[in-house]
């Protein structure tokens, strides 16, 4: 279903495991900060509501969405991190820069996940404009950060 018709915060987490011992890394792009801070808040809240310990959620800031892949790798290579959530926002501009960044980040995050055999979650908004981004970062379509955190939790449950 297209996100324009779905509330991204409408996720169910029926995990059977205790998350209090799992450690989560959240990598947040500083570019489009108004959006990414809201994504972070959603992810953090979803993790703690599901039982993750606040002490076991570690944040790393990177300059922009392109840098999420390397930041995610730095988190994923740590043996004490069980899952990584990468949060960013790319807004379409007048050039093809948008396409190159989105493709590179999607491939980079996927590669990191496969390389380290742990969940590295793509929580990146790729929107046409700022209004769409805000609508998906705590606005009328919910919060992609919630969805990214729920995905990390579900992937940990699948693994165990």
Short mmCIF file of C-alpha atoms in Angstrom, two decimals:
data_model
loop_
_atom_site.label_atom_id
_atom_site.label_comp_id
_atom_site.label_asym_id
_atom_site.label_seq_id
_atom_site.Cartn_x
_atom_site.Cartn_y
_atom_site.Cartn_z
CA UNK A 1 0.00 0.00 0.00
CA UNK A 2 1.32 3.43 -0.83
CA UNK A 3 2.34 5.52 2.16
CA UNK A 4 -0.01 8.26 0.99
CA UNK A 5 -2.82 5.91 2.02
CA UNK A 6 -1.20 4.46 5.15
CA UNK A 7 -0.26 5.69 8.58
CA UNK A 8 3.39 4.65 9.01
CA UNK A 9 2.96 4.59 12.78
CA UNK A 10 0.23 1.97 12.53
CA UNK A 11 2.54 -0.98 13.16
CA UNK A 12 1.97 -3.93 15.41
CA UNK A 13 4.82 -5.48 17.32
CA UNK A 14 3.98 -8.90 18.67
CA UNK A 15 7.47 -9.77 19.76
CA UNK A 16 7.87 -12.62 22.18
CA UNK A 17 11.40 -11.82 23.23
CA UNK A 18 12.63 -9.55 26.00
CA UNK A 19 14.27 -6.52 24.35
CA UNK A 20 15.80 -5.14 27.53
CA UNK A 21 19.16 -6.75 26.72
CA UNK A 22 19.23 -5.95 23.01
CA UNK A 23 21.34 -3.00 21.96
CA UNK A 24 20.20 -0.74 19.14
CA UNK A 25 22.23 1.75 17.14
CA UNK A 26 20.37 4.62 15.52
CA UNK A 27 22.24 6.57 12.84
CA UNK A 28 20.65 9.95 12.09
CA UNK A 29 21.40 12.24 9.15
CA UNK A 30 21.73 15.89 10.16
CA UNK A 31 20.58 17.13 6.72
CA UNK A 32 16.85 18.00 6.82
CA UNK A 33 17.17 18.06 10.60
CA UNK A 34 13.55 19.03 11.27
CA UNK A 35 12.50 15.78 9.62
CA UNK A 36 15.25 13.49 10.88
CA UNK A 37 14.86 14.59 14.51
CA UNK A 38 11.21 13.64 14.33
CA UNK A 39 12.13 10.29 12.77
CA UNK A 40 14.60 9.71 15.59
CA UNK A 41 11.99 10.56 18.24
CA UNK A 42 9.56 8.09 16.70
CA UNK A 43 12.13 5.30 16.51
CA UNK A 44 13.39 5.90 20.03
CA UNK A 45 9.88 5.97 21.47
CA UNK A 46 8.86 2.80 19.64
CA UNK A 47 11.93 0.95 20.93
CA UNK A 48 11.40 2.01 24.54
CA UNK A 49 7.67 1.30 24.38
CA UNK A 50 8.51 -2.23 23.20
CA UNK A 51 10.80 -2.80 26.18
CA UNK A 52 14.24 -1.72 24.97
CA UNK A 53 16.36 -0.18 27.71
CA UNK A 54 17.14 3.51 27.21
CA UNK A 55 20.74 2.69 28.11
CA UNK A 56 20.88 0.24 25.20
CA UNK A 57 19.94 2.73 22.49
CA UNK A 58 22.97 4.50 21.07
CA UNK A 59 22.75 7.40 18.65
CA UNK A 60 25.26 8.48 16.02
CA UNK A 61 24.85 11.61 13.89
CA UNK A 62 26.21 11.80 10.35
CA UNK A 63 26.21 14.89 8.10
CA UNK A 64 23.73 13.67 5.51
CA UNK A 65 21.78 10.74 4.16
CA UNK A 66 24.63 9.63 1.89
CA UNK A 67 26.78 9.05 4.99
CA UNK A 68 24.22 6.70 6.59
CA UNK A 69 25.82 3.66 4.95
CA UNK A 70 29.21 4.22 6.56
CA UNK A 71 27.70 5.28 9.88
CA UNK A 72 25.55 2.16 9.76
CA UNK A 73 28.64 0.07 9.05
CA UNK A 74 30.50 1.57 12.00
CA UNK A 75 27.57 0.61 14.22
CA UNK A 76 27.04 -2.82 12.65
CA UNK A 77 30.66 -3.87 12.99
CA UNK A 78 30.38 -3.58 16.77
CA UNK A 79 29.63 -6.93 18.38
CA UNK A 80 27.52 -5.30 21.12
CA UNK A 81 25.01 -3.80 18.64
CA UNK A 82 22.17 -6.16 17.70
CA UNK A 83 20.36 -3.96 15.14
CA UNK A 84 21.00 -0.65 13.42
CA UNK A 85 18.37 1.84 12.27
CA UNK A 86 19.42 4.40 9.65
CA UNK A 87 17.26 7.53 9.48
CA UNK A 88 17.44 10.19 6.82
CA UNK A 89 15.47 12.29 4.37
CA UNK A 90 16.15 13.08 0.73
CA UNK A 91 13.86 15.60 -0.95
CA UNK A 92 13.62 15.78 -4.74
CA UNK A 93 15.33 18.82 -6.20
CA UNK A 94 15.82 20.13 -9.71
CA UNK A 95 18.64 17.73 -10.61
CA UNK A 96 19.20 13.96 -10.70
CA UNK A 97 21.21 14.22 -7.47
CA UNK A 98 18.13 12.81 -5.67
CA UNK A 99 18.20 9.61 -7.74
CA UNK A 100 21.91 9.00 -7.19
CA UNK A 101 21.73 9.56 -3.44
CA UNK A 102 18.64 7.41 -2.93
CA UNK A 103 20.03 4.50 -4.93
CA UNK A 104 23.46 4.67 -3.31
CA UNK A 105 22.03 4.76 0.21
CA UNK A 106 19.56 1.93 -0.39
CA UNK A 107 22.33 -0.26 -1.81
CA UNK A 108 24.81 0.78 0.89
CA UNK A 109 22.49 0.00 3.79
CA UNK A 110 21.53 -3.35 2.23
CA UNK A 111 25.19 -4.25 1.76
CA UNK A 112 26.04 -3.40 5.37
CA UNK A 113 23.20 -5.60 6.60
CA UNK A 114 24.40 -8.53 4.52
CA UNK A 115 28.07 -8.00 5.38
CA UNK A 116 27.47 -8.05 9.14
CA UNK A 117 24.52 -10.48 9.11
CA UNK A 118 22.38 -8.26 11.30
CA UNK A 119 19.41 -5.98 10.75
CA UNK A 120 20.42 -2.62 9.32
CA UNK A 121 17.13 -0.86 8.65
CA UNK A 122 16.43 1.62 5.85
CA UNK A 123 14.44 4.40 7.54
CA UNK A 124 14.97 6.97 4.83
CA UNK A 125 12.23 9.19 3.44
CA UNK A 126 12.51 9.87 -0.29
CA UNK A 127 9.91 12.52 -0.98
CA UNK A 128 9.02 15.09 -3.61
CA UNK A 129 8.84 17.99 -1.17
CA UNK A 130 9.16 19.05 2.47
CA UNK A 131 5.42 18.75 3.11
CA UNK A 132 5.47 15.08 2.15
CA UNK A 133 8.50 14.54 4.40
CA UNK A 134 6.83 16.22 7.38
CA UNK A 135 3.63 14.25 6.75
CA UNK A 136 5.71 11.06 7.10
CA UNK A 137 7.80 12.23 10.05
CA UNK A 138 5.08 12.62 12.64
CA UNK A 139 2.42 14.26 10.48
CA UNK A 140 -0.77 12.95 8.95
CA UNK A 141 0.88 9.79 7.63
CA UNK A 142 2.51 8.86 10.93
CA UNK A 143 6.23 8.45 11.44
CA UNK A 144 8.62 6.37 9.35
CA UNK A 145 10.87 6.25 12.43
CA UNK A 146 8.20 4.16 14.20
CA UNK A 147 8.07 1.80 11.25
CA UNK A 148 11.88 1.49 11.09
CA UNK A 149 12.12 0.63 14.80
CA UNK A 150 9.30 -1.92 14.49
CA UNK A 151 11.13 -3.49 11.56
CA UNK A 152 14.33 -3.79 13.61
CA UNK A 153 12.41 -5.48 16.43
CA UNK A 154 10.69 -7.87 14.06
CA UNK A 155 13.95 -8.78 12.35
CA UNK A 156 15.55 -9.61 15.70
CA UNK A 157 12.62 -11.86 16.47
CA UNK A 158 12.93 -13.63 13.11
CA UNK A 159 16.62 -14.25 13.77
CA UNK A 160 16.10 -15.91 17.13
#
